[in-house]
Amino acid sequence: MNSSSTIQRFLLENLDIRGAVIKLTDVWQALQHERGYSPAVAGLLGEMAAVCVVIAGNLKQPARLTFQARGNGPVRHLVVDCSDALNLRGFVKAEGFSPDDKLPSLLGDGQLQLSLEVEGLEQPYQSIVSLEGSSIAEVFTHYLEQSEQQPTGLWLACGQNASAALFVQKLPGADAKNPDGWAYIRTLAETVRNEELLELDAAALLCRLFAEEDVRLYPPRAVTHNWPRDPEKIADMLLTIGEKEVREMLGESGEFTVRDELSNHTYRFGITEVDALFCPRTLH
């Protein structure tokens, strides 16, 4: 599947500082498709999606990364997940908040849970991401510094047409090359504007920010949103519920819908579909 959404890694060779530029375009459009998100809700989802790609792009083994938030604030439910192949999906449900609200007030007493399903392990690895910061960027800068034990910088931007991130991280040998290098690069990165993150490609962005540095830019990796409809999964779920309950779901209208929020699909069932589900034809 061709995609214009990418993560592109880079290395500041003379300073031993690594990083990545994430740009979600067509994937971001797919995540929003027919959702009707307000700008504030979309911004929260878009930033979380970009962060998920940052972390999934660092996975060293096949796994699926999921971030999930539930709280008693206006954000009722937020889920973003991404495979090691960078296949991304997600959604958010929220109501009744101001665009000026900060992250802690949006989630209330909620927390962000990270789950990592590693191939070959029966149980996923889970941890809680504490809400230390007033923005998604601050929360995950703290998380990445704690989990990877290296100073980290993260800048996020989200607009109607794109979501983007700039990630930088100090490597263990950086001080030996230049003890002032990390502070210098952080200062330069802090000058990045949202418009630059959203509009410039990786090469142009890094040239603007780190013009005096030798930047090794690695080939981009595509990020996709490739989650086809899966009617068999929905049928299995309805079979588990049972015929009596499913027929009651038809109600007076004679139909109902099942929504797969994460993959952004709606399945419609009427009497004909229910009959076919519970009374399949047999061949004689």
PDB file of C-alpha atoms in Angstrom:
ATOM      1  CA  MET A   1       0.000   0.000   0.000  1.00  0.00           C
ATOM      2  CA  ASN A   2       1.494   3.336  -1.055  1.00  0.00           C
ATOM      3  CA  SER A   3       1.466   6.060   1.577  1.00  0.00           C
ATOM      4  CA  SER A   4       2.694   9.647   1.764  1.00  0.00           C
ATOM      5  CA  SER A   5       2.978   9.383   5.559  1.00  0.00           C
ATOM      6  CA  THR A   6       6.501   8.654   6.795  1.00  0.00           C
ATOM      7  CA  ILE A   7       8.974   8.462   9.626  1.00  0.00           C
ATOM      8  CA  GLN A   8      12.485   9.482   8.659  1.00  0.00           C
ATOM      9  CA  ARG A   9      15.390   8.963  11.012  1.00  0.00           C
ATOM     10  CA  PHE A  10      18.502  11.089  11.194  1.00  0.00           C
ATOM     11  CA  LEU A  11      21.825  11.260  13.029  1.00  0.00           C
ATOM     12  CA  LEU A  12      23.838  14.359  13.912  1.00  0.00           C
ATOM     13  CA  GLU A  13      27.111  12.576  13.319  1.00  0.00           C
ATOM     14  CA  ASN A  14      29.516  14.988  15.019  1.00  0.00           C
ATOM     15  CA  LEU A  15      27.411  15.133  18.193  1.00  0.00           C
ATOM     16  CA  ASP A  16      26.082  11.577  18.639  1.00  0.00           C
ATOM     17  CA  ILE A  17      22.494  12.795  18.731  1.00  0.00           C
ATOM     18  CA  ARG A  18      19.816  10.854  16.905  1.00  0.00           C
ATOM     19  CA  GLY A  19      16.301  11.791  15.923  1.00  0.00           C
ATOM     20  CA  ALA A  20      13.338  11.336  13.649  1.00  0.00           C
ATOM     21  CA  VAL A  21      10.850  13.435  11.709  1.00  0.00           C
ATOM     22  CA  ILE A  22       7.311  12.073  11.480  1.00  0.00           C
ATOM     23  CA  LYS A  23       4.798  13.390   8.966  1.00  0.00           C
ATOM     24  CA  LEU A  24       1.296  11.903   8.816  1.00  0.00           C
ATOM     25  CA  THR A  25      -0.740  13.106   5.836  1.00  0.00           C
ATOM     26  CA  ASP A  26      -2.947  10.519   4.109  1.00  0.00           C
ATOM     27  CA  VAL A  27      -2.916   8.391   7.274  1.00  0.00           C
ATOM     28  CA  TRP A  28      -4.077  11.372   9.312  1.00  0.00           C
ATOM     29  CA  GLN A  29      -6.904  11.966   6.832  1.00  0.00           C
ATOM     30  CA  ALA A  30      -7.948   8.321   7.162  1.00  0.00           C
ATOM     31  CA  LEU A  31      -7.999   8.525  10.958  1.00  0.00           C
ATOM     32  CA  GLN A  32     -10.365  11.505  10.757  1.00  0.00           C
ATOM     33  CA  HIS A  33     -12.574  10.187   7.941  1.00  0.00           C
ATOM     34  CA  GLU A  34     -16.278  10.759   8.701  1.00  0.00           C
ATOM     35  CA  ARG A  35     -15.518  11.191  12.411  1.00  0.00           C
ATOM     36  CA  GLY A  36     -16.670  14.796  12.761  1.00  0.00           C
ATOM     37  CA  TYR A  37     -14.006  15.626  15.346  1.00  0.00           C
ATOM     38  CA  SER A  38     -13.778  19.158  16.672  1.00  0.00           C
ATOM     39  CA  PRO A  39     -10.353  20.796  16.125  1.00  0.00           C
ATOM     40  CA  ALA A  40      -9.390  20.288  19.774  1.00  0.00           C
ATOM     41  CA  VAL A  41     -10.314  16.593  19.766  1.00  0.00           C
ATOM     42  CA  ALA A  42      -8.583  16.059  16.430  1.00  0.00           C
ATOM     43  CA  GLY A  43      -5.458  17.760  17.751  1.00  0.00           C
ATOM     44  CA  LEU A  44      -5.276  15.424  20.720  1.00  0.00           C
ATOM     45  CA  LEU A  45      -5.652  12.334  18.522  1.00  0.00           C
ATOM     46  CA  GLY A  46      -3.224  13.619  15.896  1.00  0.00           C
ATOM     47  CA  GLU A  47      -0.482  14.310  18.425  1.00  0.00           C
ATOM     48  CA  MET A  48      -0.982  10.915  20.072  1.00  0.00           C
ATOM     49  CA  ALA A  49      -0.793   9.246  16.645  1.00  0.00           C
ATOM     50  CA  ALA A  50       2.514  10.948  15.871  1.00  0.00           C
ATOM     51  CA  VAL A  51       3.939   9.937  19.271  1.00  0.00           C
ATOM     52  CA  CYS A  52       2.822   6.347  18.729  1.00  0.00           C
ATOM     53  CA  VAL A  53       4.758   6.263  15.459  1.00  0.00           C
ATOM     54  CA  VAL A  54       7.854   7.688  17.190  1.00  0.00           C
ATOM     55  CA  ILE A  55       7.845   4.884  19.760  1.00  0.00           C
ATOM     56  CA  ALA A  56       6.724   2.095  17.410  1.00  0.00           C
ATOM     57  CA  GLY A  57       9.498   3.112  15.045  1.00  0.00           C
ATOM     58  CA  ASN A  58      12.006   2.392  17.820  1.00  0.00           C
ATOM     59  CA  LEU A  59      10.797  -1.151  18.467  1.00  0.00           C
ATOM     60  CA  LYS A  60      13.588  -3.672  18.148  1.00  0.00           C
ATOM     61  CA  GLN A  61      11.346  -6.731  17.705  1.00  0.00           C
ATOM     62  CA  PRO A  62       7.958  -7.531  16.156  1.00  0.00           C
ATOM     63  CA  ALA A  63       5.259  -6.093  18.417  1.00  0.00           C
ATOM     64  CA  ARG A  64       2.110  -4.021  18.532  1.00  0.00           C
ATOM     65  CA  LEU A  65       2.094  -0.839  20.597  1.00  0.00           C
ATOM     66  CA  THR A  66      -1.157   0.521  22.046  1.00  0.00           C
ATOM     67  CA  PHE A  67      -1.846   3.668  24.030  1.00  0.00           C
ATOM     68  CA  GLN A  68      -5.177   3.853  25.800  1.00  0.00           C
ATOM     69  CA  ALA A  69      -6.625   6.586  27.998  1.00  0.00           C
ATOM     70  CA  ARG A  70      -9.818   6.568  30.009  1.00  0.00           C
ATOM     71  CA  GLY A  71     -10.716   9.231  32.506  1.00  0.00           C
ATOM     72  CA  ASN A  72     -13.430  11.195  34.221  1.00  0.00           C
ATOM     73  CA  GLY A  73     -12.622  14.337  32.291  1.00  0.00           C
ATOM     74  CA  PRO A  74     -14.044  15.381  28.911  1.00  0.00           C
ATOM     75  CA  VAL A  75     -11.869  12.784  27.149  1.00  0.00           C
ATOM     76  CA  ARG A  76     -13.773   9.569  27.800  1.00  0.00           C
ATOM     77  CA  HIS A  77     -11.747   7.173  25.693  1.00  0.00           C
ATOM     78  CA  LEU A  78      -8.673   7.495  23.507  1.00  0.00           C
ATOM     79  CA  VAL A  79      -6.919   4.617  21.778  1.00  0.00           C
ATOM     80  CA  VAL A  80      -4.027   4.639  19.306  1.00  0.00           C
ATOM     81  CA  ASP A  81      -2.144   1.553  18.209  1.00  0.00           C
ATOM     82  CA  CYS A  82       0.646   0.863  15.768  1.00  0.00           C
ATOM     83  CA  SER A  83       2.394  -2.296  14.635  1.00  0.00           C
ATOM     84  CA  ASP A  84       6.129  -2.665  14.135  1.00  0.00           C
ATOM     85  CA  ALA A  85       5.316  -2.435  10.403  1.00  0.00           C
ATOM     86  CA  LEU A  86       3.940   1.057  11.199  1.00  0.00           C
ATOM     87  CA  ASN A  87       0.308   0.256  10.440  1.00  0.00           C
ATOM     88  CA  LEU A  88      -1.559   2.848  12.510  1.00  0.00           C
ATOM     89  CA  ARG A  89      -5.134   3.311  13.702  1.00  0.00           C
ATOM     90  CA  GLY A  90      -6.948   5.104  16.518  1.00  0.00           C
ATOM     91  CA  PHE A  91      -9.918   7.087  17.758  1.00  0.00           C
ATOM     92  CA  VAL A  92     -10.985   9.420  20.553  1.00  0.00           C
ATOM     93  CA  LYS A  93     -14.303  10.098  22.253  1.00  0.00           C
ATOM     94  CA  ALA A  94     -14.623  13.397  24.072  1.00  0.00           C
ATOM     95  CA  GLU A  95     -17.247  15.970  24.906  1.00  0.00           C
ATOM     96  CA  GLY A  96     -17.741  19.342  26.488  1.00  0.00           C
ATOM     97  CA  PHE A  97     -14.317  20.944  26.751  1.00  0.00           C
ATOM     98  CA  SER A  98     -12.662  24.167  25.692  1.00  0.00           C
ATOM     99  CA  PRO A  99      -9.888  24.253  23.071  1.00  0.00           C
ATOM    100  CA  ASP A 100      -7.794  26.001  25.752  1.00  0.00           C
ATOM    101  CA  ASP A 101      -8.055  23.099  28.228  1.00  0.00           C
ATOM    102  CA  LYS A 102      -4.739  21.489  29.156  1.00  0.00           C
ATOM    103  CA  LEU A 103      -4.127  17.769  29.108  1.00  0.00           C
ATOM    104  CA  PRO A 104      -4.656  17.048  32.847  1.00  0.00           C
ATOM    105  CA  SER A 105      -8.090  18.710  32.821  1.00  0.00           C
ATOM    106  CA  LEU A 106      -9.024  16.823  29.638  1.00  0.00           C
ATOM    107  CA  LEU A 107      -8.315  13.439  31.203  1.00  0.00           C
ATOM    108  CA  GLY A 108      -9.334  14.327  34.751  1.00  0.00           C
ATOM    109  CA  ASP A 109      -8.150  11.519  37.016  1.00  0.00           C
ATOM    110  CA  GLY A 110      -7.349   9.371  34.012  1.00  0.00           C
ATOM    111  CA  GLN A 111      -4.062   7.797  33.046  1.00  0.00           C
ATOM    112  CA  LEU A 112      -2.413   6.680  29.849  1.00  0.00           C
ATOM    113  CA  GLN A 113      -1.736   2.956  29.631  1.00  0.00           C
ATOM    114  CA  LEU A 114       0.911   1.544  27.322  1.00  0.00           C
ATOM    115  CA  SER A 115       0.543  -2.046  26.124  1.00  0.00           C
ATOM    116  CA  LEU A 116       3.163  -3.865  24.089  1.00  0.00           C
ATOM    117  CA  GLU A 117       2.125  -7.159  22.517  1.00  0.00           C
ATOM    118  CA  VAL A 118       5.364  -8.925  21.668  1.00  0.00           C
ATOM    119  CA  GLU A 119       5.338 -11.835  19.269  1.00  0.00           C
ATOM    120  CA  GLY A 120       5.809 -15.074  21.189  1.00  0.00           C
ATOM    121  CA  LEU A 121       4.735 -13.755  24.604  1.00  0.00           C
ATOM    122  CA  GLU A 122       1.399 -14.876  26.050  1.00  0.00           C
ATOM    123  CA  GLN A 123       0.739 -11.677  28.010  1.00  0.00           C
ATOM    124  CA  PRO A 124       1.396  -8.132  26.782  1.00  0.00           C
ATOM    125  CA  TYR A 125       3.777  -5.863  28.639  1.00  0.00           C
ATOM    126  CA  GLN A 126       1.835  -3.019  30.274  1.00  0.00           C
ATOM    127  CA  SER A 127       2.835   0.176  32.010  1.00  0.00           C
ATOM    128  CA  ILE A 128       1.202   3.411  33.099  1.00  0.00           C
ATOM    129  CA  VAL A 129       2.345   6.680  31.551  1.00  0.00           C
ATOM    130  CA  SER A 130       2.019   9.320  34.246  1.00  0.00           C
ATOM    131  CA  LEU A 131       0.609  12.693  33.235  1.00  0.00           C
ATOM    132  CA  GLU A 132       3.664  14.749  34.121  1.00  0.00           C
ATOM    133  CA  GLY A 133       3.188  17.778  31.898  1.00  0.00           C
ATOM    134  CA  SER A 134       0.490  19.992  30.458  1.00  0.00           C
ATOM    135  CA  SER A 135       0.745  18.634  26.906  1.00  0.00           C
ATOM    136  CA  ILE A 136       1.201  15.348  25.040  1.00  0.00           C
ATOM    137  CA  ALA A 137       4.754  16.451  24.121  1.00  0.00           C
ATOM    138  CA  GLU A 138       5.701  17.088  27.758  1.00  0.00           C
ATOM    139  CA  VAL A 139       4.160  13.830  28.990  1.00  0.00           C
ATOM    140  CA  PHE A 140       6.014  11.718  26.448  1.00  0.00           C
ATOM    141  CA  THR A 141       9.291  13.600  26.708  1.00  0.00           C
ATOM    142  CA  HIS A 142       9.269  12.617  30.383  1.00  0.00           C
ATOM    143  CA  TYR A 143       8.211   9.050  29.565  1.00  0.00           C
ATOM    144  CA  LEU A 144      10.916   8.537  26.939  1.00  0.00           C
ATOM    145  CA  GLU A 145      13.610   9.964  29.200  1.00  0.00           C
ATOM    146  CA  GLN A 146      12.567   7.582  31.989  1.00  0.00           C
ATOM    147  CA  SER A 147      12.161   4.493  29.808  1.00  0.00           C
ATOM    148  CA  GLU A 148      15.280   4.918  27.683  1.00  0.00           C
ATOM    149  CA  GLN A 149      17.470   6.658  30.278  1.00  0.00           C
ATOM    150  CA  GLN A 150      18.596   9.283  27.776  1.00  0.00           C
ATOM    151  CA  PRO A 151      17.799  13.018  27.510  1.00  0.00           C
ATOM    152  CA  THR A 152      15.041  13.458  24.922  1.00  0.00           C
ATOM    153  CA  GLY A 153      13.209  16.227  23.114  1.00  0.00           C
ATOM    154  CA  LEU A 154       9.813  15.956  21.423  1.00  0.00           C
ATOM    155  CA  TRP A 155       7.863  18.583  19.492  1.00  0.00           C
ATOM    156  CA  LEU A 156       4.393  17.934  18.072  1.00  0.00           C
ATOM    157  CA  ALA A 157       2.019  19.735  15.730  1.00  0.00           C
ATOM    158  CA  CYS A 158      -1.374  18.869  14.316  1.00  0.00           C
ATOM    159  CA  GLY A 159      -3.515  20.587  11.704  1.00  0.00           C
ATOM    160  CA  GLN A 160      -6.427  19.657   9.503  1.00  0.00           C
ATOM    161  CA  ASN A 161      -4.230  18.172   6.775  1.00  0.00           C
ATOM    162  CA  ALA A 162      -1.260  16.769   8.669  1.00  0.00           C
ATOM    163  CA  SER A 163       0.120  15.678  12.005  1.00  0.00           C
ATOM    164  CA  ALA A 164       3.849  15.824  12.660  1.00  0.00           C
ATOM    165  CA  ALA A 165       6.603  15.284  15.206  1.00  0.00           C
ATOM    166  CA  LEU A 166      10.264  16.084  15.705  1.00  0.00           C
ATOM    167  CA  PHE A 167      12.131  13.728  18.021  1.00  0.00           C
ATOM    168  CA  VAL A 168      15.749  14.130  19.205  1.00  0.00           C
ATOM    169  CA  GLN A 169      17.670  12.015  21.705  1.00  0.00           C
ATOM    170  CA  LYS A 170      21.144  12.202  23.171  1.00  0.00           C
ATOM    171  CA  LEU A 171      23.170   9.013  22.689  1.00  0.00           C
ATOM    172  CA  PRO A 172      25.486   7.643  25.422  1.00  0.00           C
ATOM    173  CA  GLY A 173      28.678   8.827  23.714  1.00  0.00           C
ATOM    174  CA  ALA A 174      27.530  12.383  23.054  1.00  0.00           C
ATOM    175  CA  ASP A 175      29.392  14.097  25.895  1.00  0.00           C
ATOM    176  CA  ALA A 176      32.682  12.602  24.759  1.00  0.00           C
ATOM    177  CA  LYS A 177      32.249  14.264  21.385  1.00  0.00           C
ATOM    178  CA  ASN A 178      30.934  17.589  22.649  1.00  0.00           C
ATOM    179  CA  PRO A 179      29.790  18.177  26.249  1.00  0.00           C
ATOM    180  CA  ASP A 180      27.768  21.205  25.126  1.00  0.00           C
ATOM    181  CA  GLY A 181      26.270  19.557  22.058  1.00  0.00           C
ATOM    182  CA  TRP A 182      22.993  18.399  23.588  1.00  0.00           C
ATOM    183  CA  ALA A 183      22.129  21.792  25.084  1.00  0.00           C
ATOM    184  CA  TYR A 184      22.997  23.420  21.764  1.00  0.00           C
ATOM    185  CA  ILE A 185      20.760  21.087  19.737  1.00  0.00           C
ATOM    186  CA  ARG A 186      17.886  21.415  22.211  1.00  0.00           C
ATOM    187  CA  THR A 187      18.097  25.190  21.902  1.00  0.00           C
ATOM    188  CA  LEU A 188      17.957  24.970  18.099  1.00  0.00           C
ATOM    189  CA  ALA A 189      15.102  22.460  18.127  1.00  0.00           C
ATOM    190  CA  GLU A 190      13.080  24.688  20.463  1.00  0.00           C
ATOM    191  CA  THR A 191      12.865  27.256  17.654  1.00  0.00           C
ATOM    192  CA  VAL A 192      10.794  24.948  15.442  1.00  0.00           C
ATOM    193  CA  ARG A 193       7.369  26.332  14.558  1.00  0.00           C
ATOM    194  CA  ASN A 194       4.205  24.324  14.067  1.00  0.00           C
ATOM    195  CA  GLU A 195       3.969  25.497  10.469  1.00  0.00           C
ATOM    196  CA  GLU A 196       7.443  24.167   9.733  1.00  0.00           C
ATOM    197  CA  LEU A 197       6.675  20.776  11.273  1.00  0.00           C
ATOM    198  CA  LEU A 198       3.481  20.470   9.248  1.00  0.00           C
ATOM    199  CA  GLU A 199       4.662  21.849   5.920  1.00  0.00           C
ATOM    200  CA  LEU A 200       8.376  21.076   5.457  1.00  0.00           C
ATOM    201  CA  ASP A 201       9.752  17.696   4.488  1.00  0.00           C
ATOM    202  CA  ALA A 202      12.404  16.135   6.703  1.00  0.00           C
ATOM    203  CA  ALA A 203      15.394  17.340   4.673  1.00  0.00           C
ATOM    204  CA  ALA A 204      14.179  20.942   4.549  1.00  0.00           C
ATOM    205  CA  LEU A 205      13.232  20.964   8.224  1.00  0.00           C
ATOM    206  CA  LEU A 206      16.574  19.608   9.408  1.00  0.00           C
ATOM    207  CA  CYS A 207      18.469  21.980   7.119  1.00  0.00           C
ATOM    208  CA  ARG A 208      16.614  24.923   8.634  1.00  0.00           C
ATOM    209  CA  LEU A 209      17.103  23.797  12.229  1.00  0.00           C
ATOM    210  CA  PHE A 210      20.627  22.354  12.116  1.00  0.00           C
ATOM    211  CA  ALA A 211      22.214  24.173   9.202  1.00  0.00           C
ATOM    212  CA  GLU A 212      25.744  23.992  10.620  1.00  0.00           C
ATOM    213  CA  GLU A 213      25.631  20.262  11.440  1.00  0.00           C
ATOM    214  CA  ASP A 214      26.466  17.152   9.448  1.00  0.00           C
ATOM    215  CA  VAL A 215      23.114  15.390   9.264  1.00  0.00           C
ATOM    216  CA  ARG A 216      22.883  11.795   8.092  1.00  0.00           C
ATOM    217  CA  LEU A 217      19.301  11.374   6.863  1.00  0.00           C
ATOM    218  CA  TYR A 218      18.141   7.787   6.520  1.00  0.00           C
ATOM    219  CA  PRO A 219      15.565   6.618   3.949  1.00  0.00           C
ATOM    220  CA  PRO A 220      11.950   7.177   5.007  1.00  0.00           C
ATOM    221  CA  ARG A 221       9.714   4.371   6.232  1.00  0.00           C
ATOM    222  CA  ALA A 222       6.080   4.450   5.199  1.00  0.00           C
ATOM    223  CA  VAL A 223       3.336   4.724   7.817  1.00  0.00           C
ATOM    224  CA  THR A 224       0.016   3.188   6.726  1.00  0.00           C
ATOM    225  CA  HIS A 225      -3.601   2.889   7.781  1.00  0.00           C
ATOM    226  CA  ASN A 226      -4.482  -0.461   6.269  1.00  0.00           C
ATOM    227  CA  TRP A 227      -7.321  -2.011   8.263  1.00  0.00           C
ATOM    228  CA  PRO A 228      -9.834  -3.571   5.832  1.00  0.00           C
ATOM    229  CA  ARG A 229     -13.364  -4.432   6.840  1.00  0.00           C
ATOM    230  CA  ASP A 230     -13.573  -7.685   8.819  1.00  0.00           C
ATOM    231  CA  PRO A 231     -17.197  -8.904   8.773  1.00  0.00           C
ATOM    232  CA  GLU A 232     -16.193 -12.324  10.112  1.00  0.00           C
ATOM    233  CA  LYS A 233     -14.935 -10.742  13.328  1.00  0.00           C
ATOM    234  CA  ILE A 234     -18.243  -8.930  13.793  1.00  0.00           C
ATOM    235  CA  ALA A 235     -20.224 -12.086  12.993  1.00  0.00           C
ATOM    236  CA  ASP A 236     -18.253 -14.044  15.589  1.00  0.00           C
ATOM    237  CA  MET A 237     -18.987 -11.367  18.176  1.00  0.00           C
ATOM    238  CA  LEU A 238     -22.742 -11.477  17.450  1.00  0.00           C
ATOM    239  CA  LEU A 239     -22.755 -15.262  17.596  1.00  0.00           C
ATOM    240  CA  THR A 240     -21.177 -15.010  21.032  1.00  0.00           C
ATOM    241  CA  ILE A 241     -23.924 -12.631  22.175  1.00  0.00           C
ATOM    242  CA  GLY A 242     -26.583 -15.135  21.109  1.00  0.00           C
ATOM    243  CA  GLU A 243     -29.563 -15.202  18.748  1.00  0.00           C
ATOM    244  CA  LYS A 244     -32.221 -13.968  21.209  1.00  0.00           C
ATOM    245  CA  GLU A 245     -30.257 -10.871  22.198  1.00  0.00           C
ATOM    246  CA  VAL A 246     -29.225 -10.095  18.627  1.00  0.00           C
ATOM    247  CA  ARG A 247     -32.815 -10.313  17.351  1.00  0.00           C
ATOM    248  CA  GLU A 248     -33.852  -7.949  20.142  1.00  0.00           C
ATOM    249  CA  MET A 249     -31.267  -5.512  18.824  1.00  0.00           C
ATOM    250  CA  LEU A 250     -33.244  -5.261  15.581  1.00  0.00           C
ATOM    251  CA  GLY A 251     -35.942  -3.380  17.494  1.00  0.00           C
ATOM    252  CA  GLU A 252     -38.847  -1.668  15.785  1.00  0.00           C
ATOM    253  CA  SER A 253     -36.709  -0.408  12.940  1.00  0.00           C
ATOM    254  CA  GLY A 254     -35.656  -3.926  11.968  1.00  0.00           C
ATOM    255  CA  GLU A 255     -31.971  -3.048  11.807  1.00  0.00           C
ATOM    256  CA  PHE A 256     -28.960  -2.079  13.887  1.00  0.00           C
ATOM    257  CA  THR A 257     -25.355  -1.090  13.355  1.00  0.00           C
ATOM    258  CA  VAL A 258     -22.117  -2.295  14.888  1.00  0.00           C
ATOM    259  CA  ARG A 259     -19.302   0.216  14.993  1.00  0.00           C
ATOM    260  CA  ASP A 260     -15.636  -0.771  14.891  1.00  0.00           C
ATOM    261  CA  GLU A 261     -14.276   2.506  16.234  1.00  0.00           C
ATOM    262  CA  LEU A 262     -10.617   1.569  16.133  1.00  0.00           C
ATOM    263  CA  SER A 263     -10.558   0.593  12.456  1.00  0.00           C
ATOM    264  CA  ASN A 264     -13.282   3.137  11.513  1.00  0.00           C
ATOM    265  CA  HIS A 265     -15.862   0.808   9.938  1.00  0.00           C
ATOM    266  CA  THR A 266     -19.639   0.534  10.385  1.00  0.00           C
ATOM    267  CA  TYR A 267     -21.504  -2.750   9.840  1.00  0.00           C
ATOM    268  CA  ARG A 268     -25.277  -2.740   9.251  1.00  0.00           C
ATOM    269  CA  PHE A 269     -27.511  -5.674  10.070  1.00  0.00           C
ATOM    270  CA  GLY A 270     -31.147  -6.190   9.122  1.00  0.00           C
ATOM    271  CA  ILE A 271     -33.451  -9.183   9.401  1.00  0.00           C
ATOM    272  CA  THR A 272     -31.936 -10.794   6.304  1.00  0.00           C
ATOM    273  CA  GLU A 273     -28.386 -10.557   7.686  1.00  0.00           C
ATOM    274  CA  VAL A 274     -29.438 -11.860  11.109  1.00  0.00           C
ATOM    275  CA  ASP A 275     -31.301 -14.776   9.542  1.00  0.00           C
ATOM    276  CA  ALA A 276     -28.230 -15.629   7.499  1.00  0.00           C
ATOM    277  CA  LEU A 277     -26.082 -15.436  10.625  1.00  0.00           C
ATOM    278  CA  PHE A 278     -28.140 -17.763  12.794  1.00  0.00           C
ATOM    279  CA  CYS A 279     -29.916 -19.855  10.151  1.00  0.00           C
ATOM    280  CA  PRO A 280     -27.244 -20.505   7.519  1.00  0.00           C
ATOM    281  CA  ARG A 281     -28.251 -22.443   4.485  1.00  0.00           C
ATOM    282  CA  THR A 282     -27.079 -26.056   4.343  1.00  0.00           C
ATOM    283  CA  LEU A 283     -26.322 -28.012   1.235  1.00  0.00           C
ATOM    284  CA  HIS A 284     -28.028 -31.404   0.685  1.00  0.00           C
TER     285      HIS A 284
END
